[in-house]
PDB file of C-alpha atoms in Angstrom:
ATOM      1  CA  MET A   2      -0.012   0.012   0.014  1.00 76.00           C
ATOM      2  CA  ASP A   3       1.091   3.543  -0.681  1.00 80.00           C
ATOM      3  CA  ALA A   4       0.456   6.389   1.728  1.00 82.00           C
ATOM      4  CA  GLY A   5      -2.891   7.284   0.105  1.00 85.00           C
ATOM      5  CA  THR A   6      -4.156   3.707   0.304  1.00 89.00           C
ATOM      6  CA  ILE A   7      -3.046   3.442   3.935  1.00 91.00           C
ATOM      7  CA  ILE A   8      -5.031   6.588   4.742  1.00 91.00           C
ATOM      8  CA  SER A   9      -8.153   5.457   2.906  1.00 91.00           C
ATOM      9  CA  THR A  10      -8.056   2.045   4.559  1.00 91.00           C
ATOM     10  CA  ALA A  11      -7.487   3.588   8.004  1.00 92.00           C
ATOM     11  CA  TRP A  12     -10.332   6.079   7.462  1.00 91.00           C
ATOM     12  CA  ARG A  13     -12.756   3.282   6.555  1.00 91.00           C
ATOM     13  CA  LEU A  14     -11.739   1.302   9.667  1.00 91.00           C
ATOM     14  CA  TYR A  15     -11.975   4.425  11.831  1.00 91.00           C
ATOM     15  CA  LYS A  16     -15.501   5.248  10.715  1.00 88.00           C
ATOM     16  CA  THR A  17     -16.828   1.693  11.128  1.00 88.00           C
ATOM     17  CA  SER A  18     -15.096   1.050  14.459  1.00 88.00           C
ATOM     18  CA  PHE A  19     -15.217   4.414  16.246  1.00 87.00           C
ATOM     19  CA  LEU A  20     -18.143   3.560  18.522  1.00 87.00           C
ATOM     20  CA  LYS A  21     -16.397   0.335  19.611  1.00 88.00           C
ATOM     21  CA  VAL A  22     -13.110   2.024  20.483  1.00 90.00           C
ATOM     22  CA  LEU A  23     -14.702   5.169  21.899  1.00 90.00           C
ATOM     23  CA  PRO A  24     -14.685   3.875  25.515  1.00 91.00           C
ATOM     24  CA  LEU A  25     -10.966   3.047  25.175  1.00 92.00           C
ATOM     25  CA  SER A  26     -10.260   6.472  23.791  1.00 92.00           C
ATOM     26  CA  LEU A  27     -12.241   8.142  26.553  1.00 90.00           C
ATOM     27  CA  ARG A  28     -10.473   6.266  29.283  1.00 92.00           C
ATOM     28  CA  GLY A  29      -7.023   6.720  27.692  1.00 92.00           C
ATOM     29  CA  THR A  30      -7.574  10.439  27.337  1.00 89.00           C
ATOM     30  CA  ALA A  31      -8.969  10.772  30.860  1.00 89.00           C
ATOM     31  CA  TRP A  32      -6.063   8.855  32.419  1.00 91.00           C
ATOM     32  CA  LEU A  33      -3.463  11.109  30.828  1.00 87.00           C
ATOM     33  CA  GLY A  34      -5.493  14.257  31.377  1.00 84.00           C
ATOM     34  CA  PHE A  35      -5.870  13.643  35.111  1.00 87.00           C
ATOM     35  CA  PRO A  36      -2.275  14.453  36.207  1.00 87.00           C
ATOM     36  CA  ILE A  37      -2.037  17.212  33.636  1.00 82.00           C
ATOM     37  CA  CYS A  38      -5.115  18.925  35.055  1.00 79.00           C
ATOM     38  CA  ILE A  39      -3.813  18.514  38.596  1.00 81.00           C
ATOM     39  CA  GLY A  40      -0.504  20.098  37.589  1.00 77.00           C
ATOM     40  CA  LEU A  41      -2.274  22.969  35.877  1.00 73.00           C
ATOM     41  CA  VAL A  42      -4.477  23.527  38.927  1.00 72.00           C
ATOM     42  CA  GLY A  43      -1.373  23.603  41.093  1.00 71.00           C
ATOM     43  CA  VAL A  44       0.291  26.165  38.849  1.00 68.00           C
ATOM     44  CA  LEU A  45      -2.820  28.379  38.758  1.00 65.00           C
ATOM     45  CA  TRP A  46      -3.135  28.113  42.534  1.00 64.00           C
ATOM     46  CA  ALA A  47       0.517  29.089  43.049  1.00 63.00           C
ATOM     47  CA  MET A  48       0.041  32.088  40.739  1.00 60.00           C
ATOM     48  CA  ASP A  49      -3.158  33.118  42.525  1.00 59.00           C
ATOM     49  CA  GLN A  50      -1.512  32.828  45.979  1.00 58.00           C
ATOM     50  CA  ASP A  51       1.621  34.658  44.797  1.00 60.00           C
ATOM     51  CA  VAL A  52       3.774  31.675  45.786  1.00 56.00           C
ATOM     52  CA  PHE A  53       7.314  32.482  44.604  1.00 57.00           C
ATOM     53  CA  GLY A  54      10.937  32.135  45.666  1.00 54.00           C
ATOM     54  CA  ARG A  55      11.608  29.912  48.663  1.00 56.00           C
ATOM     55  CA  GLU A  56       7.928  29.076  49.107  1.00 55.00           C
ATOM     56  CA  LEU A  57       7.689  27.905  45.515  1.00 55.00           C
ATOM     57  CA  SER A  58      10.789  25.754  45.911  1.00 58.00           C
ATOM     58  CA  SER A  59       9.359  24.134  49.020  1.00 61.00           C
ATOM     59  CA  PHE A  60       6.036  23.630  47.261  1.00 56.00           C
ATOM     60  CA  LEU A  61       7.682  21.954  44.244  1.00 59.00           C
ATOM     61  CA  GLY A  62      10.017  19.890  46.417  1.00 61.00           C
ATOM     62  CA  LEU A  63       7.090  18.518  48.369  1.00 63.00           C
ATOM     63  CA  LEU A  64       4.584  17.814  45.582  1.00 69.00           C
ATOM     64  CA  GLY A  65       6.842  17.582  42.493  1.00 71.00           C
ATOM     65  CA  PRO A  66       8.078  13.967  43.027  1.00 81.00           C
ATOM     66  CA  SER A  67       4.538  12.836  43.864  1.00 82.00           C
ATOM     67  CA  TRP A  68       3.187  14.436  40.724  1.00 85.00           C
ATOM     68  CA  ILE A  69       5.884  12.773  38.559  1.00 88.00           C
ATOM     69  CA  VAL A  70       4.979   9.300  40.019  1.00 90.00           C
ATOM     70  CA  LEU A  71       1.295  10.040  39.395  1.00 91.00           C
ATOM     71  CA  PHE A  72       1.996  11.180  35.866  1.00 92.00           C
ATOM     72  CA  LEU A  73       3.983   8.033  34.981  1.00 93.00           C
ATOM     73  CA  TRP A  74       1.426   5.711  36.516  1.00 94.00           C
ATOM     74  CA  CYS A  75      -1.457   7.416  34.713  1.00 94.00           C
ATOM     75  CA  SER A  76       0.548   7.469  31.496  1.00 94.00           C
ATOM     76  CA  ALA A  77       0.961   3.683  31.751  1.00 94.00           C
ATOM     77  CA  GLN A  78      -2.788   3.306  32.238  1.00 95.00           C
ATOM     78  CA  SER A  79      -3.457   5.565  29.287  1.00 94.00           C
ATOM     79  CA  LEU A  80      -1.025   3.718  27.009  1.00 94.00           C
ATOM     80  CA  GLY A  81      -2.646   0.421  27.958  1.00 94.00           C
ATOM     81  CA  GLU A  82      -6.058   1.715  26.858  1.00 94.00           C
ATOM     82  CA  PHE A  83      -4.855   3.300  23.635  1.00 94.00           C
ATOM     83  CA  ALA A  84      -2.694   0.278  22.687  1.00 94.00           C
ATOM     84  CA  ALA A  85      -5.880  -1.833  22.795  1.00 94.00           C
ATOM     85  CA  ILE A  86      -7.104   0.211  19.838  1.00 94.00           C
ATOM     86  CA  SER A  87      -3.979  -0.710  17.852  1.00 94.00           C
ATOM     87  CA  ARG A  88      -4.518  -4.403  18.688  1.00 94.00           C
ATOM     88  CA  LEU A  89      -8.166  -4.293  17.646  1.00 93.00           C
ATOM     89  CA  VAL A  90      -7.387  -2.527  14.388  1.00 93.00           C
ATOM     90  CA  HIS A  91      -4.675  -5.064  13.569  1.00 92.00           C
ATOM     91  CA  ARG A  92      -7.057  -7.934  14.296  1.00 91.00           C
ATOM     92  CA  ARG A  93      -9.606  -6.309  12.020  1.00 90.00           C
ATOM     93  CA  LEU A  94      -7.032  -6.039   9.211  1.00 90.00           C
ATOM     94  CA  VAL A  95      -6.016  -9.670   9.660  1.00 87.00           C
ATOM     95  CA  THR A  96      -9.378 -11.350   9.987  1.00 85.00           C
ATOM     96  CA  ALA A  97     -11.826  -8.771   8.566  1.00 78.00           C
ATOM     97  CA  GLU A  98     -14.060  -9.556  11.517  1.00 79.00           C
ATOM     98  CA  VAL A  99     -16.353  -6.941  13.047  1.00 78.00           C
ATOM     99  CA  MET A 100     -15.217  -5.842  16.483  1.00 81.00           C
ATOM    100  CA  THR A 101     -17.230  -7.470  19.257  1.00 82.00           C
ATOM    101  CA  GLU A 102     -17.427  -7.038  23.007  1.00 82.00           C
ATOM    102  CA  GLN A 103     -15.385 -10.161  23.417  1.00 86.00           C
ATOM    103  CA  SER A 104     -12.604  -9.002  21.088  1.00 88.00           C
ATOM    104  CA  VAL A 105     -12.484  -5.579  22.846  1.00 89.00           C
ATOM    105  CA  ALA A 106     -12.239  -7.311  26.232  1.00 91.00           C
ATOM    106  CA  GLU A 107      -9.448  -9.601  24.974  1.00 92.00           C
ATOM    107  CA  ALA A 108      -7.500  -6.614  23.591  1.00 92.00           C
ATOM    108  CA  MET A 109      -7.900  -4.697  26.863  1.00 92.00           C
ATOM    109  CA  ARG A 110      -6.603  -7.664  28.926  1.00 93.00           C
ATOM    110  CA  PHE A 111      -3.553  -8.097  26.634  1.00 94.00           C
ATOM    111  CA  THR A 112      -2.477  -4.456  26.472  1.00 94.00           C
ATOM    112  CA  ARG A 113      -3.232  -3.655  30.094  1.00 93.00           C
ATOM    113  CA  SER A 114      -0.863  -6.500  31.084  1.00 93.00           C
ATOM    114  CA  ARG A 115       1.852  -4.674  29.058  1.00 93.00           C
ATOM    115  CA  LYS A 116       1.072  -1.100  30.196  1.00 94.00           C
ATOM    116  CA  PHE A 117       4.379  -0.692  32.031  1.00 94.00           C
ATOM    117  CA  SER A 118       6.336  -2.097  29.038  1.00 94.00           C
ATOM    118  CA  LEU A 119       4.512   0.445  26.899  1.00 94.00           C
ATOM    119  CA  LEU A 120       5.517   3.125  29.385  1.00 95.00           C
ATOM    120  CA  GLY A 121       9.126   1.933  29.415  1.00 94.00           C
ATOM    121  CA  SER A 122       9.438   2.024  25.622  1.00 95.00           C
ATOM    122  CA  ALA A 123       7.828   5.457  25.545  1.00 94.00           C
ATOM    123  CA  VAL A 124      10.219   6.791  28.224  1.00 94.00           C
ATOM    124  CA  ILE A 125      13.223   5.541  26.279  1.00 95.00           C
ATOM    125  CA  GLN A 126      11.957   7.305  23.126  1.00 94.00           C
ATOM    126  CA  TRP A 127      11.202  10.487  25.092  1.00 93.00           C
ATOM    127  CA  LEU A 128      14.736  10.434  26.540  1.00 95.00           C
ATOM    128  CA  ILE A 129      16.400   9.972  23.158  1.00 95.00           C
ATOM    129  CA  LEU A 130      14.317  12.603  21.414  1.00 94.00           C
ATOM    130  CA  GLY A 131      14.481  14.913  24.451  1.00 94.00           C
ATOM    131  CA  THR A 132      18.244  14.754  24.491  1.00 95.00           C
ATOM    132  CA  ILE A 133      18.411  15.649  20.810  1.00 94.00           C
ATOM    133  CA  ASN A 134      16.013  18.540  21.305  1.00 93.00           C
ATOM    134  CA  PHE A 135      17.979  19.777  24.367  1.00 95.00           C
ATOM    135  CA  ILE A 136      21.212  19.760  22.375  1.00 95.00           C
ATOM    136  CA  ALA A 137      19.429  21.588  19.540  1.00 93.00           C
ATOM    137  CA  LEU A 138      18.153  24.175  22.066  1.00 94.00           C
ATOM    138  CA  VAL A 139      21.681  24.735  23.448  1.00 94.00           C
ATOM    139  CA  VAL A 140      23.119  25.150  19.934  1.00 93.00           C
ATOM    140  CA  ALA A 141      20.324  27.510  18.968  1.00 92.00           C
ATOM    141  CA  ALA A 142      20.859  29.634  22.109  1.00 92.00           C
ATOM    142  CA  PHE A 143      24.606  29.780  21.375  1.00 91.00           C
ATOM    143  CA  SER A 144      24.027  30.798  17.728  1.00 91.00           C
ATOM    144  CA  VAL A 145      21.401  33.422  18.733  1.00 89.00           C
ATOM    145  CA  GLY A 146      23.981  34.839  21.189  1.00 87.00           C
ATOM    146  CA  MET A 147      26.477  35.076  18.305  1.00 86.00           C
ATOM    147  CA  ILE A 148      23.855  36.937  16.246  1.00 86.00           C
ATOM    148  CA  PHE A 149      23.236  39.418  19.098  1.00 84.00           C
ATOM    149  CA  TYR A 150      26.951  40.022  19.442  1.00 82.00           C
ATOM    150  CA  GLY A 151      27.203  40.347  15.682  1.00 82.00           C
ATOM    151  CA  ILE A 152      24.629  43.091  15.387  1.00 82.00           C
ATOM    152  CA  GLY A 153      26.140  44.919  18.368  1.00 76.00           C
ATOM    153  CA  LEU A 154      23.327  44.559  20.871  1.00 71.00           C
ATOM    154  CA  VAL A 155      25.756  43.504  23.626  1.00 65.00           C
ATOM    155  CA  THR A 156      28.979  45.377  22.937  1.00 66.00           C
ATOM    156  CA  GLY A 157      27.642  48.213  20.778  1.00 69.00           C
ATOM    157  CA  GLN A 158      30.144  47.305  18.080  1.00 75.00           C
ATOM    158  CA  PRO A 159      28.694  45.350  15.132  1.00 78.00           C
ATOM    159  CA  SER A 160      30.627  42.327  13.831  1.00 80.00           C
ATOM    160  CA  PRO A 161      29.208  41.176  10.467  1.00 81.00           C
ATOM    161  CA  GLY A 162      31.394  38.058  10.440  1.00 82.00           C
ATOM    162  CA  LEU A 163      30.082  36.917  13.819  1.00 83.00           C
ATOM    163  CA  PHE A 164      26.510  37.680  12.735  1.00 82.00           C
ATOM    164  CA  PHE A 165      26.756  35.539   9.552  1.00 88.00           C
ATOM    165  CA  GLU A 166      28.472  32.726  11.425  1.00 87.00           C
ATOM    166  CA  GLY A 167      25.764  32.636  14.039  1.00 87.00           C
ATOM    167  CA  GLY A 168      23.033  32.731  11.402  1.00 88.00           C
ATOM    168  CA  ALA A 169      24.670  29.870   9.459  1.00 91.00           C
ATOM    169  CA  ILE A 170      25.043  27.770  12.611  1.00 91.00           C
ATOM    170  CA  LEU A 171      21.392  28.414  13.508  1.00 90.00           C
ATOM    171  CA  LEU A 172      20.144  27.490  10.046  1.00 93.00           C
ATOM    172  CA  ILE A 173      22.285  24.348   9.668  1.00 93.00           C
ATOM    173  CA  SER A 174      21.632  23.088  13.210  1.00 92.00           C
ATOM    174  CA  THR A 175      17.865  23.700  12.881  1.00 92.00           C
ATOM    175  CA  VAL A 176      17.678  21.663   9.657  1.00 94.00           C
ATOM    176  CA  LEU A 177      20.039  18.977  10.985  1.00 95.00           C
ATOM    177  CA  PHE A 178      18.372  18.425  14.365  1.00 94.00           C
ATOM    178  CA  THR A 179      14.855  18.659  12.976  1.00 93.00           C
ATOM    179  CA  SER A 180      15.642  16.107  10.290  1.00 94.00           C
ATOM    180  CA  LEU A 181      17.223  13.819  12.889  1.00 95.00           C
ATOM    181  CA  SER A 182      14.261  14.060  15.237  1.00 94.00           C
ATOM    182  CA  VAL A 183      11.764  13.358  12.431  1.00 94.00           C
ATOM    183  CA  TRP A 184      13.832  10.434  11.138  1.00 95.00           C
ATOM    184  CA  LEU A 185      14.133   8.865  14.599  1.00 95.00           C
ATOM    185  CA  SER A 186      10.412   9.407  15.220  1.00 94.00           C
ATOM    186  CA  MET A 187       9.599   7.491  12.067  1.00 94.00           C
ATOM    187  CA  ARG A 188      11.960   4.642  13.022  1.00 94.00           C
ATOM    188  CA  PHE A 189      10.269   4.397  16.436  1.00 95.00           C
ATOM    189  CA  LEU A 190       6.779   4.830  14.937  1.00 94.00           C
ATOM    190  CA  VAL A 191       5.397   1.289  15.335  1.00 94.00           C
ATOM    191  CA  THR A 192       6.901   0.496  18.757  1.00 94.00           C
ATOM    192  CA  GLU A 193       3.466   0.546  20.383  1.00 94.00           C
ATOM    193  CA  GLN A 194       2.055  -1.736  17.641  1.00 94.00           C
ATOM    194  CA  ALA A 195       4.862  -4.269  18.209  1.00 93.00           C
ATOM    195  CA  LEU A 196       4.009  -4.402  21.937  1.00 94.00           C
ATOM    196  CA  ALA A 197       0.253  -4.414  21.372  1.00 93.00           C
ATOM    197  CA  VAL A 198       0.259  -7.167  18.716  1.00 92.00           C
ATOM    198  CA  GLU A 199       3.275  -9.457  18.963  1.00 91.00           C
ATOM    199  CA  THR A 200       3.357 -12.113  21.653  1.00 85.00           C
ATOM    200  CA  TYR A 201       7.106 -12.177  22.185  1.00 83.00           C
ATOM    201  CA  SER A 202       7.843  -8.514  22.697  1.00 81.00           C
ATOM    202  CA  GLY A 203       9.245  -6.330  25.455  1.00 86.00           C
ATOM    203  CA  VAL A 204      10.548  -2.821  26.046  1.00 89.00           C
ATOM    204  CA  VAL A 205      13.816  -3.150  24.098  1.00 91.00           C
ATOM    205  CA  ARG A 206      12.551  -5.747  21.635  1.00 92.00           C
ATOM    206  CA  SER A 207       9.632  -3.533  20.629  1.00 93.00           C
ATOM    207  CA  ILE A 208      11.912  -0.602  19.847  1.00 94.00           C
ATOM    208  CA  SER A 209      14.253  -2.948  17.982  1.00 93.00           C
ATOM    209  CA  ARG A 210      11.298  -4.335  15.987  1.00 93.00           C
ATOM    210  CA  SER A 211      10.105  -0.869  15.030  1.00 94.00           C
ATOM    211  CA  TRP A 212      13.662   0.076  14.027  1.00 93.00           C
ATOM    212  CA  LYS A 213      13.925  -3.003  11.833  1.00 92.00           C
ATOM    213  CA  LEU A 214      10.443  -2.788  10.265  1.00 92.00           C
ATOM    214  CA  MET A 215      10.628   0.932   9.447  1.00 92.00           C
ATOM    215  CA  LYS A 216      13.953   0.602   7.657  1.00 90.00           C
ATOM    216  CA  ARG A 217      13.644   1.993   4.084  1.00 87.00           C
ATOM    217  CA  HIS A 218      10.029   3.046   4.782  1.00 90.00           C
ATOM    218  CA  PHE A 219      10.662   6.609   5.985  1.00 91.00           C
ATOM    219  CA  TRP A 220       8.900   8.366   3.101  1.00 91.00           C
ATOM    220  CA  LYS A 221       5.859   6.143   3.206  1.00 91.00           C
ATOM    221  CA  ALA A 222       5.583   6.701   6.977  1.00 92.00           C
ATOM    222  CA  ILE A 223       6.070  10.460   6.842  1.00 93.00           C
ATOM    223  CA  GLY A 224       3.599  10.703   3.952  1.00 92.00           C
ATOM    224  CA  ALA A 225       0.930   8.699   5.847  1.00 92.00           C
ATOM    225  CA  VAL A 226       1.453  10.742   9.039  1.00 92.00           C
ATOM    226  CA  LEU A 227       1.287  14.100   7.244  1.00 92.00           C
ATOM    227  CA  LEU A 228      -1.841  13.073   5.321  1.00 92.00           C
ATOM    228  CA  ALA A 229      -3.441  11.911   8.568  1.00 91.00           C
ATOM    229  CA  MET A 230      -2.618  15.246  10.220  1.00 89.00           C
ATOM    230  CA  LEU A 231      -4.063  17.172   7.255  1.00 90.00           C
ATOM    231  CA  ILE A 232      -7.284  15.240   7.623  1.00 87.00           C
ATOM    232  CA  CYS A 233      -7.485  15.704  11.391  1.00 84.00           C
ATOM    233  CA  LEU A 234      -6.552  19.374  11.589  1.00 83.00           C
ATOM    234  CA  PRO A 235      -9.617  21.002   9.888  1.00 81.00           C
ATOM    235  CA  LEU A 236     -12.019  18.606  11.564  1.00 76.00           C
ATOM    236  CA  LEU A 237     -10.445  19.221  14.951  1.00 76.00           C
ATOM    237  CA  LEU A 238     -10.445  22.976  14.486  1.00 79.00           C
ATOM    238  CA  ILE A 239     -14.127  23.030  13.594  1.00 78.00           C
ATOM    239  CA  VAL A 240     -15.120  20.874  16.566  1.00 73.00           C
ATOM    240  CA  VAL A 241     -12.914  22.829  19.024  1.00 72.00           C
ATOM    241  CA  ILE A 242     -14.290  26.201  17.832  1.00 77.00           C
ATOM    242  CA  VAL A 243     -17.883  25.008  18.183  1.00 76.00           C
ATOM    243  CA  VAL A 244     -17.333  23.464  21.592  1.00 72.00           C
ATOM    244  CA  GLN A 245     -15.369  26.491  22.858  1.00 70.00           C
ATOM    245  CA  SER A 246     -18.229  28.750  21.786  1.00 76.00           C
ATOM    246  CA  ILE A 247     -20.705  26.582  23.674  1.00 76.00           C
ATOM    247  CA  LEU A 248     -18.331  26.421  26.660  1.00 70.00           C
ATOM    248  CA  SER A 249     -18.080  30.203  26.771  1.00 72.00           C
ATOM    249  CA  VAL A 250     -21.856  30.526  26.935  1.00 73.00           C
ATOM    250  CA  VAL A 251     -22.099  27.835  29.631  1.00 72.00           C
ATOM    251  CA  LEU A 252     -19.380  29.434  31.767  1.00 66.00           C
ATOM    252  CA  SER A 253     -21.048  32.831  31.480  1.00 71.00           C
ATOM    253  CA  TRP A 254     -24.385  31.274  32.467  1.00 73.00           C
ATOM    254  CA  LEU A 255     -22.665  29.682  35.475  1.00 67.00           C
ATOM    255  CA  ALA A 256     -21.104  33.102  36.325  1.00 65.00           C
ATOM    256  CA  VAL A 257     -17.562  31.793  35.931  1.00 60.00           C
ATOM    257  CA  TYR A 258     -15.495  34.885  35.040  1.00 62.00           C
ATOM    258  CA  ASP A 259     -12.181  34.145  36.665  1.00 65.00           C
ATOM    259  CA  PRO A 260      -9.511  33.921  33.849  1.00 68.00           C
ATOM    260  CA  SER A 261      -7.674  31.009  35.473  1.00 64.00           C
ATOM    261  CA  GLN A 262     -10.867  28.957  35.837  1.00 63.00           C
ATOM    262  CA  ARG A 263     -11.828  29.714  32.247  1.00 66.00           C
ATOM    263  CA  LEU A 264      -8.341  28.742  31.110  1.00 66.00           C
ATOM    264  CA  LEU A 265      -8.532  25.431  32.952  1.00 66.00           C
ATOM    265  CA  ALA A 266     -12.009  24.627  31.567  1.00 69.00           C
ATOM    266  CA  SER A 267     -10.900  25.563  28.047  1.00 72.00           C
ATOM    267  CA  PHE A 268      -7.799  23.368  28.303  1.00 70.00           C
ATOM    268  CA  VAL A 269      -9.639  20.355  29.652  1.00 72.00           C
ATOM    269  CA  VAL A 270     -12.365  20.491  26.982  1.00 74.00           C
ATOM    270  CA  SER A 271      -9.899  21.027  24.115  1.00 74.00           C
ATOM    271  CA  TYR A 272      -7.646  18.205  25.384  1.00 73.00           C
ATOM    272  CA  LEU A 273     -10.539  15.789  25.750  1.00 76.00           C
ATOM    273  CA  ILE A 274     -11.847  16.511  22.263  1.00 78.00           C
ATOM    274  CA  SER A 275      -8.457  16.231  20.598  1.00 77.00           C
ATOM    275  CA  GLY A 276      -7.622  12.998  22.446  1.00 78.00           C
ATOM    276  CA  ILE A 277     -10.974  11.381  21.735  1.00 84.00           C
ATOM    277  CA  ILE A 278     -11.063  12.246  18.029  1.00 85.00           C
ATOM    278  CA  VAL A 279      -7.438  12.300  16.945  1.00 87.00           C
ATOM    279  CA  SER A 280      -5.772   9.470  18.961  1.00 89.00           C
ATOM    280  CA  PRO A 281      -7.912   6.554  17.593  1.00 91.00           C
ATOM    281  CA  PHE A 282      -7.484   7.751  14.007  1.00 93.00           C
ATOM    282  CA  MET A 283      -3.690   8.240  14.246  1.00 92.00           C
ATOM    283  CA  ARG A 284      -3.346   4.830  15.866  1.00 93.00           C
ATOM    284  CA  THR A 285      -5.491   3.318  13.092  1.00 94.00           C
ATOM    285  CA  VAL A 286      -3.226   4.877  10.485  1.00 94.00           C
ATOM    286  CA  VAL A 287       0.001   3.699  12.173  1.00 95.00           C
ATOM    287  CA  THR A 288      -1.405   0.191  12.720  1.00 94.00           C
ATOM    288  CA  THR A 289      -2.385  -0.056   9.056  1.00 94.00           C
ATOM    289  CA  LEU A 290       1.121   1.015   8.096  1.00 94.00           C
ATOM    290  CA  TYR A 291       2.563  -1.560  10.515  1.00 94.00           C
ATOM    291  CA  PHE A 292       0.364  -4.318   9.073  1.00 93.00           C
ATOM    292  CA  ASP A 293       1.339  -3.448   5.480  1.00 91.00           C
ATOM    293  CA  ILE A 294       5.096  -3.253   6.193  1.00 91.00           C
ATOM    294  CA  ARG A 295       5.064  -6.461   8.236  1.00 87.00           C
ATOM    295  CA  ASN A 296       3.175  -8.297   5.509  1.00 85.00           C
ATOM    296  CA  ARG A 297       5.601  -7.105   2.863  1.00 80.00           C
ATOM    297  CA  LYS A 298       8.758  -7.933   4.863  1.00 74.00           C
ATOM    298  CA  GLU A 299       7.703 -11.116   6.594  1.00 74.00           C
ATOM    299  CA  SER A 300       4.799 -12.397   4.472  1.00 62.00           C
ATOM    300  CA  ILE A 301       2.704 -13.188   7.516  1.00 51.00           C
ATOM    301  CA  GLU A 302      -0.687 -12.029   8.671  1.00 47.00           C
ATOM    302  CA  ALA A 303      -0.447 -12.217  12.442  1.00 42.00           C
TER     303      ALA A 303
END
């Protein structure tokens, strides 16, 4: 399948299976949104109470580690729910069977048993990509500093050579690190699918499987992902605009005028909508890609 065929197949599966996977999407989104909302409430409370300096350090030192543990645990629960969607879609591609309550329950049992493996593989990917992004940020900050020195904002004496060197470093590093991040993301793309589908798979093995399967399939993967994003973006924008308009009326009717409360309500609603609508479709697209590549490379169907 080419990228267009993958998208059309995924869209057909998404439309016919959405109601079956909706509870999984709701729970997965809610699990991940719970610690995020708690963190946002804590930040808004600290701003409202003017908690800064030593008080803020004490506040973060007390609650920060607990929040991190909560976030990781909820992330594992969320990944277990969302991975069940990938397993169900793969089963549908293999057998062409309609999703049933029994198949949904089986998928949930399987992926929930691997929720911490899913979390472990995700953390490894976050660390790798995060390290690259951190290095890119350091290089960008250094090059921007060279540009500032070059135009004389610091010393008052312009230095064209330094300005052009800083600009060249910024341009080259941006292209290089962005390309590297995108390439690695595509090589890691089907890690979740390997864990959700294959019996003999673990944290390291799933990453290795994705790395092996996605070899020489970068352009197909990036094409499918970009097409999926183009489909989701206008739909998501329309839904968010409509819901935000309704939310604004409801908050006014409830006499909620505090900016921080409105911000929290807006964030929660937008997050829930995007998670419920986008996550199942993107996982359907990636699982269809995984199925196609695995069939081509290994000539198997399960």
